[in-house]
Coordinates of C-alpha atoms and ligand atoms in Angstrom, one line a residue:
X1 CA 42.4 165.4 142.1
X2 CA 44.8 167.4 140.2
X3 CA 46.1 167.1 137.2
X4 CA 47.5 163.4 136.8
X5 CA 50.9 162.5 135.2
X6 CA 51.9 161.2 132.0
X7 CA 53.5 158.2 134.0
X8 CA 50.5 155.4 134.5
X9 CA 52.6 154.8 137.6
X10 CA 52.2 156.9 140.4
X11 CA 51.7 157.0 144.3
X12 CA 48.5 159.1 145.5
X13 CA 48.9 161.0 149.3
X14 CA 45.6 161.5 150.4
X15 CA 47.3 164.9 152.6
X16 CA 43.5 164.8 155.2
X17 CA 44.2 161.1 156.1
X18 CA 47.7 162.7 157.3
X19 CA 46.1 165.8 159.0
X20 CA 43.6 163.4 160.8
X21 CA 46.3 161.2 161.5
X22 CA 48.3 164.2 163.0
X23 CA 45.0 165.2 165.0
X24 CA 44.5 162.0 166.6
X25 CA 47.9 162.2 167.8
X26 CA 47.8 165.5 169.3
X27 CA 44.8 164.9 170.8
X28 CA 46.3 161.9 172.4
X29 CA 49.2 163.0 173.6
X30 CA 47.8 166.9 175.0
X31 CA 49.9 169.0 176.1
X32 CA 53.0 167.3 174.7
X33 CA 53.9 169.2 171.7
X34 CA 54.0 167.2 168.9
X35 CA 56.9 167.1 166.4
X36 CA 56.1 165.7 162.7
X37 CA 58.8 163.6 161.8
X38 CA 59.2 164.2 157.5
X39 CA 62.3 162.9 157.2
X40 CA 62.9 160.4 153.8
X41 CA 60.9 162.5 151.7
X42 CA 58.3 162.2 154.6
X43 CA 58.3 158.6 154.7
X44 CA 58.5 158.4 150.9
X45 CA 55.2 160.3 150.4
X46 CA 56.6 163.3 148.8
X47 CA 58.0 166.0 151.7
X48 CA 57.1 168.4 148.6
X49 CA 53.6 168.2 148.9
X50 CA 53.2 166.7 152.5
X51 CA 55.5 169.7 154.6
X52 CA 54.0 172.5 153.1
X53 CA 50.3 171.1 154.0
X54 CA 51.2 169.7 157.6
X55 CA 53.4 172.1 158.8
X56 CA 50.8 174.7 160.3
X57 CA 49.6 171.7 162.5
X58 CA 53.0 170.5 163.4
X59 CA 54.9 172.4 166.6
X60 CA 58.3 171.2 165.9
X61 CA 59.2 169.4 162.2
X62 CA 62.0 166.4 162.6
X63 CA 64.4 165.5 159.8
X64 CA 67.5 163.7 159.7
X65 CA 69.8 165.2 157.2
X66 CA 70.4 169.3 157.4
X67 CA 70.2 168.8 153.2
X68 CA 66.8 167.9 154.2
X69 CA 66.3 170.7 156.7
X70 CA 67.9 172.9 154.1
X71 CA 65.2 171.4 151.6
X72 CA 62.6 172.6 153.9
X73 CA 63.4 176.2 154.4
X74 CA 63.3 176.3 150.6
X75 CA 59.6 175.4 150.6
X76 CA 58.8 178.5 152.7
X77 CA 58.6 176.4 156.0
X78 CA 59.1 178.3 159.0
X79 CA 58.5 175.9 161.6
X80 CA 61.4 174.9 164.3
X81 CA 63.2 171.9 162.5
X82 CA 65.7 169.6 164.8
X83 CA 68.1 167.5 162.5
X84 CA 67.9 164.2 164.2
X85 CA 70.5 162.7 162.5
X86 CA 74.6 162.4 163.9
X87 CA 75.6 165.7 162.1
X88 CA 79.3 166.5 161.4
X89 CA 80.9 169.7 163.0
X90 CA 81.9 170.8 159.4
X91 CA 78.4 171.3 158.8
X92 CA 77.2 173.6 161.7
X93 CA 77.3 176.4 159.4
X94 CA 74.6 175.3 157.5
X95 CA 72.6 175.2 161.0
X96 CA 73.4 178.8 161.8
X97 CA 72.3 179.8 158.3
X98 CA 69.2 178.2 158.0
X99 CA 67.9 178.1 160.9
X100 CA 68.0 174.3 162.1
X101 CA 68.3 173.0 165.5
X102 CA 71.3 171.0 166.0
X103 CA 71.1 167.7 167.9
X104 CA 74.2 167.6 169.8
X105 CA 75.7 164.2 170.2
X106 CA 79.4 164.6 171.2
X107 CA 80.9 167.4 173.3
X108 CA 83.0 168.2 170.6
X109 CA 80.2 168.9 168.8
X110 CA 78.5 170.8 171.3
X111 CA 81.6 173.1 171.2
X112 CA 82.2 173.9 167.5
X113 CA 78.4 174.5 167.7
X114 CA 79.1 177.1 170.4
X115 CA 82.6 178.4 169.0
X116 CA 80.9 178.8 165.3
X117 CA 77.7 180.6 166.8
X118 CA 79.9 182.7 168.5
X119 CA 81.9 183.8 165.1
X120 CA 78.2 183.8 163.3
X121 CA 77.5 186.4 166.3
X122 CA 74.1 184.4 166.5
X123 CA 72.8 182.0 168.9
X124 CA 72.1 178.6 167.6
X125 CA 69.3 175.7 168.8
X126 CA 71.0 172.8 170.3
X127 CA 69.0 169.8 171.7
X128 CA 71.0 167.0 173.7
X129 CA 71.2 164.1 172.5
X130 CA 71.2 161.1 175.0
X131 CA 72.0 158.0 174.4
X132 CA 70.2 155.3 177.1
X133 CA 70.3 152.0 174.9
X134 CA 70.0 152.5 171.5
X135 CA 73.7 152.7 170.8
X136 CA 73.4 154.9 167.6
X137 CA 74.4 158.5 168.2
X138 CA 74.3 160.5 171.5
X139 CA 76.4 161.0 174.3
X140 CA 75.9 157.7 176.9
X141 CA 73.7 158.5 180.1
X142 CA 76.5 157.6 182.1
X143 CA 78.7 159.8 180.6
X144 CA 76.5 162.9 180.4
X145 CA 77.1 164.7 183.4
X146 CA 80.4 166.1 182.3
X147 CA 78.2 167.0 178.7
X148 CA 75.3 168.4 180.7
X149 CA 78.5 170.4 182.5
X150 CA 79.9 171.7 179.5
X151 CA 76.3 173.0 177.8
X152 CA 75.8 175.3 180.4
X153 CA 78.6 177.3 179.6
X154 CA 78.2 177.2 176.1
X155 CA 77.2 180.8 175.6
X156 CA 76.2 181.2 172.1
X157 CA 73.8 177.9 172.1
X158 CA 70.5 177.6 173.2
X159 CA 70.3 174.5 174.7
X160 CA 66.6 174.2 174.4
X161 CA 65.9 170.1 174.3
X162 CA 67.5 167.0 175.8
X163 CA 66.3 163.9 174.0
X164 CA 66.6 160.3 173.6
X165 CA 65.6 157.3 171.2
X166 CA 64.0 154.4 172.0
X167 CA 65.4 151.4 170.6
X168 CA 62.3 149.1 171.2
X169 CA 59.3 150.8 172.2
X170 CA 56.7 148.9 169.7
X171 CA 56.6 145.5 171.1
X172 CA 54.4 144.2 174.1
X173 CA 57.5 143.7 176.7
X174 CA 58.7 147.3 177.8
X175 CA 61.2 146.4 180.0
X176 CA 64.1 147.7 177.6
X177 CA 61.8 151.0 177.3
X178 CA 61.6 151.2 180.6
X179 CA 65.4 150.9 181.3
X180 CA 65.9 153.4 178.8
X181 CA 63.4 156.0 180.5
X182 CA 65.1 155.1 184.2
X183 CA 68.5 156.1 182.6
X184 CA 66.5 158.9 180.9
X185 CA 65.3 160.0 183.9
X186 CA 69.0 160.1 186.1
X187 CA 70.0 162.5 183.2
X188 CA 67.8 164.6 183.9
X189 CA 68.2 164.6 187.4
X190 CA 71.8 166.8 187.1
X191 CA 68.8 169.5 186.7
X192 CA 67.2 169.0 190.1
X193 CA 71.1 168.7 191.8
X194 CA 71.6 172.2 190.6
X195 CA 68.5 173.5 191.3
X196 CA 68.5 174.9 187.7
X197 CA 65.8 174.0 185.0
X198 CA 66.1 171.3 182.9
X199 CA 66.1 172.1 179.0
X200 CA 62.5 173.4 178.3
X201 CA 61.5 170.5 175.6
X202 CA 62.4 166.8 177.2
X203 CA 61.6 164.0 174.1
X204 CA 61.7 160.7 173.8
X205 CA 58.8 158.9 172.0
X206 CA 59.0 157.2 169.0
X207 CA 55.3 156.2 167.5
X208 CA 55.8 153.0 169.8
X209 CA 56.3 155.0 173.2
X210 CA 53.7 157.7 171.9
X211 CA 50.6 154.7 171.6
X212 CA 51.7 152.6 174.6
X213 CA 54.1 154.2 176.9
X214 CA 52.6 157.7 178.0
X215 CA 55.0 158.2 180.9
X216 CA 57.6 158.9 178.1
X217 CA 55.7 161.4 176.6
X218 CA 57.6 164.2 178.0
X219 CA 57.5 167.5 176.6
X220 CA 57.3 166.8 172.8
X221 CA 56.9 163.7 170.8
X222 CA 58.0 162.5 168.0
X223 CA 55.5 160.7 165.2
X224 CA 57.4 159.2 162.1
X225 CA 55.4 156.0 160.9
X226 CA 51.9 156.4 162.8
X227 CA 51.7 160.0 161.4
X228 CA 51.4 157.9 157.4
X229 CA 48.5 156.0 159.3
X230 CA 51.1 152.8 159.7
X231 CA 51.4 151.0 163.0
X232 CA 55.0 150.3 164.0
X233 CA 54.7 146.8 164.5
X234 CA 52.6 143.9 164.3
X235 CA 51.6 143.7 168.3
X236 CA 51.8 147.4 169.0
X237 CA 48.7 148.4 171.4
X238 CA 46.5 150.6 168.7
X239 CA 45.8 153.1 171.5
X240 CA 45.3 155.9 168.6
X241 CA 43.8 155.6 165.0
X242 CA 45.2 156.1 162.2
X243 CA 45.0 155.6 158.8
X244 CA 47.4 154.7 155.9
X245 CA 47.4 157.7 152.6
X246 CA 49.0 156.2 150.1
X247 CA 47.7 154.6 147.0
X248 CA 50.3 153.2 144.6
X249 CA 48.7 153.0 140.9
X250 CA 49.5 151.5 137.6
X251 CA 47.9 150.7 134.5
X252 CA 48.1 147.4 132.3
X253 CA 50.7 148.4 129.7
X254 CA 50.6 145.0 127.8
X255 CA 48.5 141.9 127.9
X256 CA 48.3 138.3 126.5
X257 CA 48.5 135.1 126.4
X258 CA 51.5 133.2 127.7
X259 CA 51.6 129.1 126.4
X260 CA 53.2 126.4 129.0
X261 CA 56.6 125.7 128.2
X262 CA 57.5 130.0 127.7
X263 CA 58.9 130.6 130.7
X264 CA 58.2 134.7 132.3
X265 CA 60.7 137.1 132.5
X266 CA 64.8 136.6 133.9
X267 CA 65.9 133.4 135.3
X268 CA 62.5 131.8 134.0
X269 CA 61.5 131.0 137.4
X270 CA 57.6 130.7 137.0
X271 CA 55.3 129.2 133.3
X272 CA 51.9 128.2 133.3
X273 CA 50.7 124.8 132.9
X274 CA 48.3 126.1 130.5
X275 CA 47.5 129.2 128.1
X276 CA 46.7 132.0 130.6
X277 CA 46.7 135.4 130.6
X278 CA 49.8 137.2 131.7
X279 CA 49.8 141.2 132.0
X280 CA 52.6 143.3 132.4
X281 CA 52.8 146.5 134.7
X282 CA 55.1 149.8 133.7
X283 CA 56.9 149.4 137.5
X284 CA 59.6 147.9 139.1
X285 CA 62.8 147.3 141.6
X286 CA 64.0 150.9 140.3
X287 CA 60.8 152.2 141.4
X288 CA 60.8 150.7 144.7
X289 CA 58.7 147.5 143.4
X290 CA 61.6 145.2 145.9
X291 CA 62.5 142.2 143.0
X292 CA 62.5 140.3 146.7
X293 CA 58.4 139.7 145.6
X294 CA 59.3 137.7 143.0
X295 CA 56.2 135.3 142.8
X296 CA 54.8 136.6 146.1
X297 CA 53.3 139.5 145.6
X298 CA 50.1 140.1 144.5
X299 CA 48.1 143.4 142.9
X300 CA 44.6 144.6 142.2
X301 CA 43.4 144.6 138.5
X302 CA 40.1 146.1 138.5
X303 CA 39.3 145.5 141.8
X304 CA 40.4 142.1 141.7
X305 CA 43.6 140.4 143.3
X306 CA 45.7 138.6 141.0
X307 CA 49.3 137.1 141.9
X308 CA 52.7 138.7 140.5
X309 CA 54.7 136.4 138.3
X310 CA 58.4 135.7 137.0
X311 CA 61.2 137.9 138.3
X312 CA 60.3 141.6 139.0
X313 CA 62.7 143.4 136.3
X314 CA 63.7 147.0 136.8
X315 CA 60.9 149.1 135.4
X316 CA 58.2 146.2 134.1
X317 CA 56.7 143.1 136.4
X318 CA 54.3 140.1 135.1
X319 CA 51.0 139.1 136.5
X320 CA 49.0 135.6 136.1
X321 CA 45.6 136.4 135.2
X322 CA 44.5 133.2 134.4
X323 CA 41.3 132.9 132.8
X324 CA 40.4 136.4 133.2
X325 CA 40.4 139.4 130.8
X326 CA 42.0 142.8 130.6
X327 CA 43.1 145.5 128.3
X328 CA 45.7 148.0 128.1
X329 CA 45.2 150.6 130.0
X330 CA 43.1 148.5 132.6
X331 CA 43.4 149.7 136.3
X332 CA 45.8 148.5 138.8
X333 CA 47.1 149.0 142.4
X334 CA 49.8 148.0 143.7
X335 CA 49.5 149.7 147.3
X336 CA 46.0 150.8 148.7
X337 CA 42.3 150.5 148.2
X338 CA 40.4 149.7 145.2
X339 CA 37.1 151.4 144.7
X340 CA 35.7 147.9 144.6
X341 CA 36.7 147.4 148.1
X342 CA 39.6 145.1 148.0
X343 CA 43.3 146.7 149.4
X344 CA 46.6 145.8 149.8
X345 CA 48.3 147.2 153.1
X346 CA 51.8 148.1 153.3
X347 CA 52.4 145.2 156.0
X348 CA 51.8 142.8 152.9
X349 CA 54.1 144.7 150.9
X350 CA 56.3 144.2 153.7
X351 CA 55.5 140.6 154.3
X352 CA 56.4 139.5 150.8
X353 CA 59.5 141.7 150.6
X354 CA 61.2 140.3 153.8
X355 CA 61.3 143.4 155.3
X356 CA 59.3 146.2 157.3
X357 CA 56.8 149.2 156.5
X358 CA 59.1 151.5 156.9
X359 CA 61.2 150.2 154.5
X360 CA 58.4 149.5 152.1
X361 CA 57.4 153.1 152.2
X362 CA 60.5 154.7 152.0
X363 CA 61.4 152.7 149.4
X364 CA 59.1 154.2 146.6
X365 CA 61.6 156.1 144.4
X366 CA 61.4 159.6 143.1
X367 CA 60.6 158.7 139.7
X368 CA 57.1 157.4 140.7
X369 CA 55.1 160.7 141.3
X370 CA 53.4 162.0 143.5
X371 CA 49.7 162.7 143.1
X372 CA 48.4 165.0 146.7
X373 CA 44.9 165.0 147.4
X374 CA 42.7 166.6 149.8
X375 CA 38.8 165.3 149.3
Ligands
PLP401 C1 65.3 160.1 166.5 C2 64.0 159.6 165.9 N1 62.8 160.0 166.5 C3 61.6 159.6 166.0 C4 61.6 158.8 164.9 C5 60.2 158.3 164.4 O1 60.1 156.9 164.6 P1 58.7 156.2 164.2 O2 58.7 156.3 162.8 O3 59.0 154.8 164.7 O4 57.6 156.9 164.9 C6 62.7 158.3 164.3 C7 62.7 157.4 163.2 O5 63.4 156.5 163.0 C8 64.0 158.7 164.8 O6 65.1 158.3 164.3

């Protein structure tokens, strides 16, 4: 491991479980191109450390800000990067500088793209963006064909992918998925009326779609979640493994003994019946420690789960650990495996937050760092 911060809380990537993560999926999916999906500072894992690694194992990277894309080319990555995200036609430029493929989600977008390509005297990467039931960004599937019109004389663009979201490809009825691939699917065929090819890269899978509804597969997919080893929802089919990489430590920063009738931390909303043992842990709500745990979270002190306690405050939180003992200093995870065995996943984390994985992950601020390992 390198060298370890001065903070006693920080997240650890293990960067192989991504790789074998990113394997499995291209192994699955053969001879889809895959594209890795780093957008939110790669899921919250630290894009720093985790683009530079994954990127020679990546075809295609997927962001959804052009800062982010921007970001990227900074690091010395030279893989094809699609900005996912609804862009605004004032920032095209940035596209035609750096390299990033634009996703086209209005015509008027499509033509600044091609007018500003044109001035640039360069040709810039434009995917279509489709929208069949999502209702986000993207230009309806019964609208297109007028959009589909207009790309093909858009001279200075090459219109090199048509894509589309899924809205609900993770649970175990596919019928909206389905729809969403039919309408996919009449967009497409404006292509086979002309007789002309369709955009060489077709995409549409989301980690849902990728591990349990192949037909959408396509040219290209598009890992976010399962690529940090994290299934996208509770009754997903698990068609690929993966595993999770992160590891969220802290260390015991104070400990002793709290009496009954000394309430713990704001609002005084939990006290012992009894003298216990109450630790307190250098993390918080600013750290991505959601205060929405209060009194339901739990963490691992030396290999052993304890419950959380009082309020979560913004940088500190409490834990009960009744009759036990520990010392300043003392190992705890919040997030992960303990070497003792015991492990909390991130779908607890989400659990006791009221909210999902994705969130959980994404969540973990930029002032915890990030520790990247590969053993
Ligand atoms: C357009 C697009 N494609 C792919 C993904 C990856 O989705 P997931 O993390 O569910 O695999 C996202 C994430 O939200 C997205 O917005």
């Amino acid at each position: 491991m390198s060298k370890l911060p001065s903070r006693p809380t920080y997240l650890e990537v293990d960067l192989l479980h991504l790789k074998q993560n990113l394997e499995n999926i291209k192994a699955y999916v053969k001879p889809a191109k895959v594209m890795a999906v780093l957008k939110a500072n790669a899921y919250g894992h630290g894009v720093d450390g985790v683009a530079p690694f994954l990127a020679p194992f990546a075809d295609y990277i997927g962001l959804a800000l052009v800062e982010e894309g921007i970001h990227l080319r900074k690091l010395g990555i030279h893989n094809p990067i699609l900005i996912l995200g609804g862009s605004l036609p004032y920032q095209v430029p940035l596209f035609i500088k750096n390299d990033l493929i634009l996703a086209a989600s209005t015509p008027e977008l499509l033509e600044t793209a091609d007018n500003l390509a044109h001035l640039a005297r360069k040709k810039l990467k434009v995917h279509l963006k489709i929208d069949t039931g999502m209702e986000r960004i993207g230009v309806h599937d019964y609208e297109a064909e007028p959009f589909l019109e207009k790309s093909l004389s858009c001279s200075h663009l090459e219109i090199e992918g048509i894509f589309s979201h899924f809205a609900n490809s993770e649970v175990p009825n596919l019928i909206h998925a389905k729809l969403q691939l039919e309408r996919f699917e009449e967009v497409l065929y404006f292509y086979e009326k002309r007789s002309i090819p369709h955009p060489p890269i077709r995409h549409m899978a989301n980690s849902g779609a990728i591990l349990q509804f192949p037909e959408s597969h396509y040219d290209m997919v598009r890992p976010g979640v399962m690529l940090y080893g994290v299934y996208p929802g509770r009754e997903v089919k698990r068609t690929i493994e993966v595993k999770p990489a992160l590891t969220w430590h802290s260390k015991v920063a104070y400990s002793k003994i709290t009496n009954p009738g000394r309430p713990v931390s704001y609002g005084s909303l939990w006290q012992s019946d009894r003298p216990t043992r109450v630790l307190t842990i250098p993390c918080g709500y600013a750290d991505g420690y959601f205060r929405t745990m209060t009194n339901k979270a739990e963490v691992i002190v030396n290999g052993k789960k304890y419950p959380q306690v009082g309020r979560i405050c913004m940088d500190q939180f409490m834990v009960n650990l009744s009759e036990d003992e520990a010392q300043v200093g003392d190992e705890v995870i919040l997030l992960g495996e303990a070497e003792a065995g015991e492990r909390i996943t991130p779908e607890e984390l989400a659990e006791w937050a009221g909210t999902n994985e994705y969130e959980v992950m994404t969540n973990i601020s930029a002032r915890v760092p990030r520790v990247f390992v590969q053993e």
